[in-house]
Short mmCIF file of C-alpha atoms in Angstrom, two decimals:
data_model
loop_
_atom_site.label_atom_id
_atom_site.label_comp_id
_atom_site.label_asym_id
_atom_site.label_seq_id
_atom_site.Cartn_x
_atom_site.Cartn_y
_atom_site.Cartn_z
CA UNK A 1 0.00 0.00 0.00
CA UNK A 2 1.40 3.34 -0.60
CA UNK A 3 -1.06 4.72 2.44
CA UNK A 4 -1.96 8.21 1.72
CA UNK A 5 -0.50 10.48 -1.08
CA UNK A 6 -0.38 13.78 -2.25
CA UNK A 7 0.21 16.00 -5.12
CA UNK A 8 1.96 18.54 -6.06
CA UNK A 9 4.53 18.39 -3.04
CA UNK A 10 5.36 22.07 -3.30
CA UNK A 11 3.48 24.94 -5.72
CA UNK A 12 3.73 28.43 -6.26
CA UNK A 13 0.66 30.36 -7.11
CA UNK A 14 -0.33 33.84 -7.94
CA UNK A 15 -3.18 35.67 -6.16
CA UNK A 16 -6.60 34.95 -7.58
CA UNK A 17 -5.15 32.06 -9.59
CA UNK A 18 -6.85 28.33 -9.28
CA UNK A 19 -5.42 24.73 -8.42
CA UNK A 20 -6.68 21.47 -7.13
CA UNK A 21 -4.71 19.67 -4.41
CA UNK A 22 -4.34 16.19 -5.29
CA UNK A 23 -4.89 13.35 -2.38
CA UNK A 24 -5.71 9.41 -2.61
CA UNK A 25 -5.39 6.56 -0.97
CA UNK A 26 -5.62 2.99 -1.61
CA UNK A 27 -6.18 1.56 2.46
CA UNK A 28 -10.23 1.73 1.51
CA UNK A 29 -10.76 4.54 4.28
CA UNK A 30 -13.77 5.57 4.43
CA UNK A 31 -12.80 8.87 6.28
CA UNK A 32 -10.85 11.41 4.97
CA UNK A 33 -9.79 15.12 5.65
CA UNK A 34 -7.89 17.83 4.95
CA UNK A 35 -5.67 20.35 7.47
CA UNK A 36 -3.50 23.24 7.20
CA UNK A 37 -0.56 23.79 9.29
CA UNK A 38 0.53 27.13 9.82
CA UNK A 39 3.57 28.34 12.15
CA UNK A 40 1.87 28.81 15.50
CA UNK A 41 -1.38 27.63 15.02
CA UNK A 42 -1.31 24.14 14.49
CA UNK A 43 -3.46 21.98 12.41
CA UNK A 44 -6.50 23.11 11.48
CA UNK A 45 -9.55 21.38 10.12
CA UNK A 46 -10.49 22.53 6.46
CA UNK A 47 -13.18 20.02 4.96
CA UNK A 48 -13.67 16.00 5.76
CA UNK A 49 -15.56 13.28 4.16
CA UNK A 50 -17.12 10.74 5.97
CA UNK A 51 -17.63 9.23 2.66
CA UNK A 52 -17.70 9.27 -1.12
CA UNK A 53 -20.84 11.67 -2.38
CA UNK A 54 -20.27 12.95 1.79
CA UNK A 55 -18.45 16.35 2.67
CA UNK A 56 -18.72 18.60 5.60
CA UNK A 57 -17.08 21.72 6.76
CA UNK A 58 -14.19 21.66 9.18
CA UNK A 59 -12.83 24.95 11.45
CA UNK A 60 -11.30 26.97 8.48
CA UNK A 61 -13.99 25.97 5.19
CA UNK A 62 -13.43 29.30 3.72
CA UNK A 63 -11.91 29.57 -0.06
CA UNK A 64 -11.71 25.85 -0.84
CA UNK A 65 -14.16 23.14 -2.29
CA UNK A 66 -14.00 19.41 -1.90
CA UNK A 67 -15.97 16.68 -3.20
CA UNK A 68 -15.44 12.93 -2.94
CA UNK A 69 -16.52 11.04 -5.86
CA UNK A 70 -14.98 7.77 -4.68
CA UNK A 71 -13.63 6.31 -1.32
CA UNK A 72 -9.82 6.73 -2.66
CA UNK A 73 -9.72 10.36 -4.01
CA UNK A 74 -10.51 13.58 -1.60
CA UNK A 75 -9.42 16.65 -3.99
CA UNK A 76 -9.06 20.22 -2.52
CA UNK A 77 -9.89 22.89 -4.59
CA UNK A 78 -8.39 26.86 -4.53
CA UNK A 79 -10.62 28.70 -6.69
CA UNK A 80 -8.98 31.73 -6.37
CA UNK A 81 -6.01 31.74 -4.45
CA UNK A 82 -5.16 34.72 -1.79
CA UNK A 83 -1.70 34.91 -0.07
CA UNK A 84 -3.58 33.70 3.34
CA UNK A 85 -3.31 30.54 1.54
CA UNK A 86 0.16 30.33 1.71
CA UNK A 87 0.12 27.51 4.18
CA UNK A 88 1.38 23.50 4.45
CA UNK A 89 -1.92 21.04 3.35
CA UNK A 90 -1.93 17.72 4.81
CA UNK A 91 -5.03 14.87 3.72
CA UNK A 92 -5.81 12.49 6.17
CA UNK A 93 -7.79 9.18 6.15
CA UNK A 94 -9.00 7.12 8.58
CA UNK A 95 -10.12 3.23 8.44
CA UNK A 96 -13.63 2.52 7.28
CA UNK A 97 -16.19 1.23 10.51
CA UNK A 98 -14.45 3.39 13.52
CA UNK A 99 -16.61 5.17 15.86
CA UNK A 100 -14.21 7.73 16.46
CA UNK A 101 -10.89 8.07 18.01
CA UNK A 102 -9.36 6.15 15.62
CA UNK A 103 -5.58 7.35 14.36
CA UNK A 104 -5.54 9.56 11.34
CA UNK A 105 -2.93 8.17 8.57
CA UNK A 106 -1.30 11.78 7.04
CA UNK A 107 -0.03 12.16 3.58
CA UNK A 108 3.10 13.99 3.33
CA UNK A 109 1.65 17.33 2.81
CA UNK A 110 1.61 20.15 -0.08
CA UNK A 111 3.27 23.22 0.80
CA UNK A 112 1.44 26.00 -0.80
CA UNK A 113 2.80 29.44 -1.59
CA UNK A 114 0.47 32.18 -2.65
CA UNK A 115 2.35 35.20 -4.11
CA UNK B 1 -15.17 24.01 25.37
CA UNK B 2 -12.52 21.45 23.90
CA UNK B 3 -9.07 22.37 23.45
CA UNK B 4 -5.51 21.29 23.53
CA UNK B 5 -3.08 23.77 25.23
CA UNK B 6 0.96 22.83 24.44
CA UNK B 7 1.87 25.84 26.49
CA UNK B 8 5.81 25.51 25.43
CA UNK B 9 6.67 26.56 22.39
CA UNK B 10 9.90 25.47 21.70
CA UNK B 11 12.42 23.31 24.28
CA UNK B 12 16.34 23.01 23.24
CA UNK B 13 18.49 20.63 25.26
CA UNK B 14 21.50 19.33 25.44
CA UNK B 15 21.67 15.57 23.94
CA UNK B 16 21.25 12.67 26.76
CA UNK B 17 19.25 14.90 28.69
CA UNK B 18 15.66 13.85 29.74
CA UNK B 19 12.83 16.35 28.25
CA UNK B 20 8.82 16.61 28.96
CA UNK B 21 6.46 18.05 26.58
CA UNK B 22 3.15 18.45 28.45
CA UNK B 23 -0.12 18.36 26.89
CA UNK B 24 -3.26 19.65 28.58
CA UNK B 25 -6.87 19.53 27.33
CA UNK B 26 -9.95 20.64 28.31
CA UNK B 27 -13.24 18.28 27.54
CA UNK B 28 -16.68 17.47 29.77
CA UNK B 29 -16.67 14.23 27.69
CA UNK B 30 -15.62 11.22 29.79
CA UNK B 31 -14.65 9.43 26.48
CA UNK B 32 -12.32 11.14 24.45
CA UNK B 33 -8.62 10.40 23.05
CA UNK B 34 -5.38 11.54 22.74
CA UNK B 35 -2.70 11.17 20.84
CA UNK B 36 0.76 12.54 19.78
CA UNK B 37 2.20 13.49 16.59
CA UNK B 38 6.10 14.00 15.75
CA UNK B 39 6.58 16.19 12.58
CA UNK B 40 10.80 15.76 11.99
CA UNK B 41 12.26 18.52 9.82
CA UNK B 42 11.37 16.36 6.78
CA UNK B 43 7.63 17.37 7.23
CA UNK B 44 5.54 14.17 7.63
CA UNK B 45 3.39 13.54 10.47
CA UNK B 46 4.61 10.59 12.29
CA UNK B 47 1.61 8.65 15.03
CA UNK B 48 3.35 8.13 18.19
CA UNK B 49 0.79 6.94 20.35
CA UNK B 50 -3.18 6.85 21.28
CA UNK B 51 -4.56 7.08 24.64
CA UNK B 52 -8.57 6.48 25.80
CA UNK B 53 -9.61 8.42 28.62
CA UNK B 54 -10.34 4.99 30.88
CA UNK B 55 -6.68 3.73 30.53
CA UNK B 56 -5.13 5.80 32.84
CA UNK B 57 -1.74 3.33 33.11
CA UNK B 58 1.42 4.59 31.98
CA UNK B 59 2.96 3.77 28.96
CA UNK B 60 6.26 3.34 28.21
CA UNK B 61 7.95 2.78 24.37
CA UNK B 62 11.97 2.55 24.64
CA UNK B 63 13.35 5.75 25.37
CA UNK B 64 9.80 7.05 25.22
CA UNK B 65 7.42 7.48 28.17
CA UNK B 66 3.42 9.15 28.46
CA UNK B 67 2.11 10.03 31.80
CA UNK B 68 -1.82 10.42 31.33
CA UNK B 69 -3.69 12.15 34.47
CA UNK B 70 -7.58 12.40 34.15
CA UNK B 71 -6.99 14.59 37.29
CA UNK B 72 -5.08 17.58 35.95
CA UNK B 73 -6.37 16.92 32.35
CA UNK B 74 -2.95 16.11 31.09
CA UNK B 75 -0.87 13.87 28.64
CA UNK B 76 2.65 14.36 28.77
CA UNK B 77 5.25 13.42 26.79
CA UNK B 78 9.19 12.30 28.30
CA UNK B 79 11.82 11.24 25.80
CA UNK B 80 14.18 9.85 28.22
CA UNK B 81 17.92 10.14 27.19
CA UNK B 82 17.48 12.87 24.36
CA UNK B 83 18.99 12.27 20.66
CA UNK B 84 19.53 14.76 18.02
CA UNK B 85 17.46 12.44 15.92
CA UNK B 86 14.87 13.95 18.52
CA UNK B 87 14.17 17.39 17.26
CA UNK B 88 11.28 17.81 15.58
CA UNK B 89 7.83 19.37 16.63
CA UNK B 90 5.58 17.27 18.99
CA UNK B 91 1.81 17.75 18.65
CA UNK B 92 -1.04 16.36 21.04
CA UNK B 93 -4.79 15.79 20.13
CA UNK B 94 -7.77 15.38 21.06
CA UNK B 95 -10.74 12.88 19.55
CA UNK B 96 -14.13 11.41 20.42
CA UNK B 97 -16.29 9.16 19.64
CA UNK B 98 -19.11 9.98 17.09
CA UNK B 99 -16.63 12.32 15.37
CA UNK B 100 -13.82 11.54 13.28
CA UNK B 101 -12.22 15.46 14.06
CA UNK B 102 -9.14 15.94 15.90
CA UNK B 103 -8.42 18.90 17.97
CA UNK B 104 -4.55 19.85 17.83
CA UNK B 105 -2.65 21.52 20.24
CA UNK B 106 -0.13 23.95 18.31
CA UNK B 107 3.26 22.23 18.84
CA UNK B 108 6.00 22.12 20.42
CA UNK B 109 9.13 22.08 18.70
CA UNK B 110 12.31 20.52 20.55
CA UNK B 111 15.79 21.18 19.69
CA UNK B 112 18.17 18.57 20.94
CA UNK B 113 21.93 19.86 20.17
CA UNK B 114 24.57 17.79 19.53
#
């Protein structure tokens, strides 16, 4: 299994441009999510799936889209990218059938830059 | 309200020494978990451990140690014997049942020198 993956592993955007951050995995999770980790803050909760055609709204929602068309592949989408952006991404998945409290599997993370 | 508090920011020592990261959270769940994270300088987030709130024992993993108390609303974190292999930032979490969202404290990053 190569767990949970990511793509690009380091962009460069301009302000108001678009891109889709790319995450799968192949461990059948039904849960998945997306963070961003900025320096002092954390990780914050962007958008999670409990499953595919299933999205919610984490702590930080604003200026990104997700959908989740199947169980591997959890896309998140910049429509028009702002220099608060600039930030490290990080998809995680968790195993299909927990009740909560399971341990979150991380991908190796994007790290954005928004000029 | 539920939070994670990792009130030190950053921690150098001096390799071989002993160093505590503490962890404190604030729930009025009596089933949660909590768990810590190492991010080395390479970026990925690394699982160290997972903790329910009704297993209160110790727990001990080589040069690794966590020292859970329900009564202070604590998890800390002890790397015995410190290695430059060490330094990396530590983060702590928080997790329920019913939910699949993690609450993160906001790191600690530990400097071990050589």
């Amino acid at each position: 299994n190569a767990g949970v993956t990511q793509t690009p592993k380091f962009q460069v955007l301009k302000t108001g441009q678009s891109m889709t951050l790319q995450c799968a995995q192949d461990m059948n999770h039904e849960y998945m999510s997306w963070y961003r980790q900025d320096p002092g803050m954390g990780l914050r909760l962007i958008h999670y799936s409990v499953g595919a055609g299933i999205t919610d709204q984490g702590e930080v929602p604003n200026g990104y889209n997700v959908s989740r068309s199947t169980t591997e592949d959890f896309p998140l989408r910049l429509l028009s990218a702002a220099p608060s952006q600039t930030s490290v991404y990080f998809c995680a998945s968790i195993p299909r059938g927990g009740t909560g409290g399971e341990t979150q599997y991380f991908g190796p993370g994007t790290r954005l830059l928004v000029l | 309200a539920q939070k994670v508090t990792q009130a030190q920011t950053e921690i150098s020592v001096v390799e071989k020494e002993d160093v505590t990261l503490d962890c404190v959270y604030e729930t009025r769940d009596t089933t949660y978990y909590l768990f810590w994270y190492k991010q080395p300088p390479s970026g990925e987030l690394v699982f160290l451990i997972r903790r329910n709130s009704f297993d209160e024992q110790n727990e001990i993993s080589g040069r690794y140690s966590w020292n859970f108390q329900k009564s202070t609303s604590s998890f800390n974190f002890t790397i015995t014997a410190s290695q430059v292999v060490d330094s990396a930032v530590y983060f702590c979490a928080l997790s329920y049942p019913g939910t699949y969202k993690y609450i993160f404290g906001t790191g600690t990053r530990l400097k071990v020198l050589a």
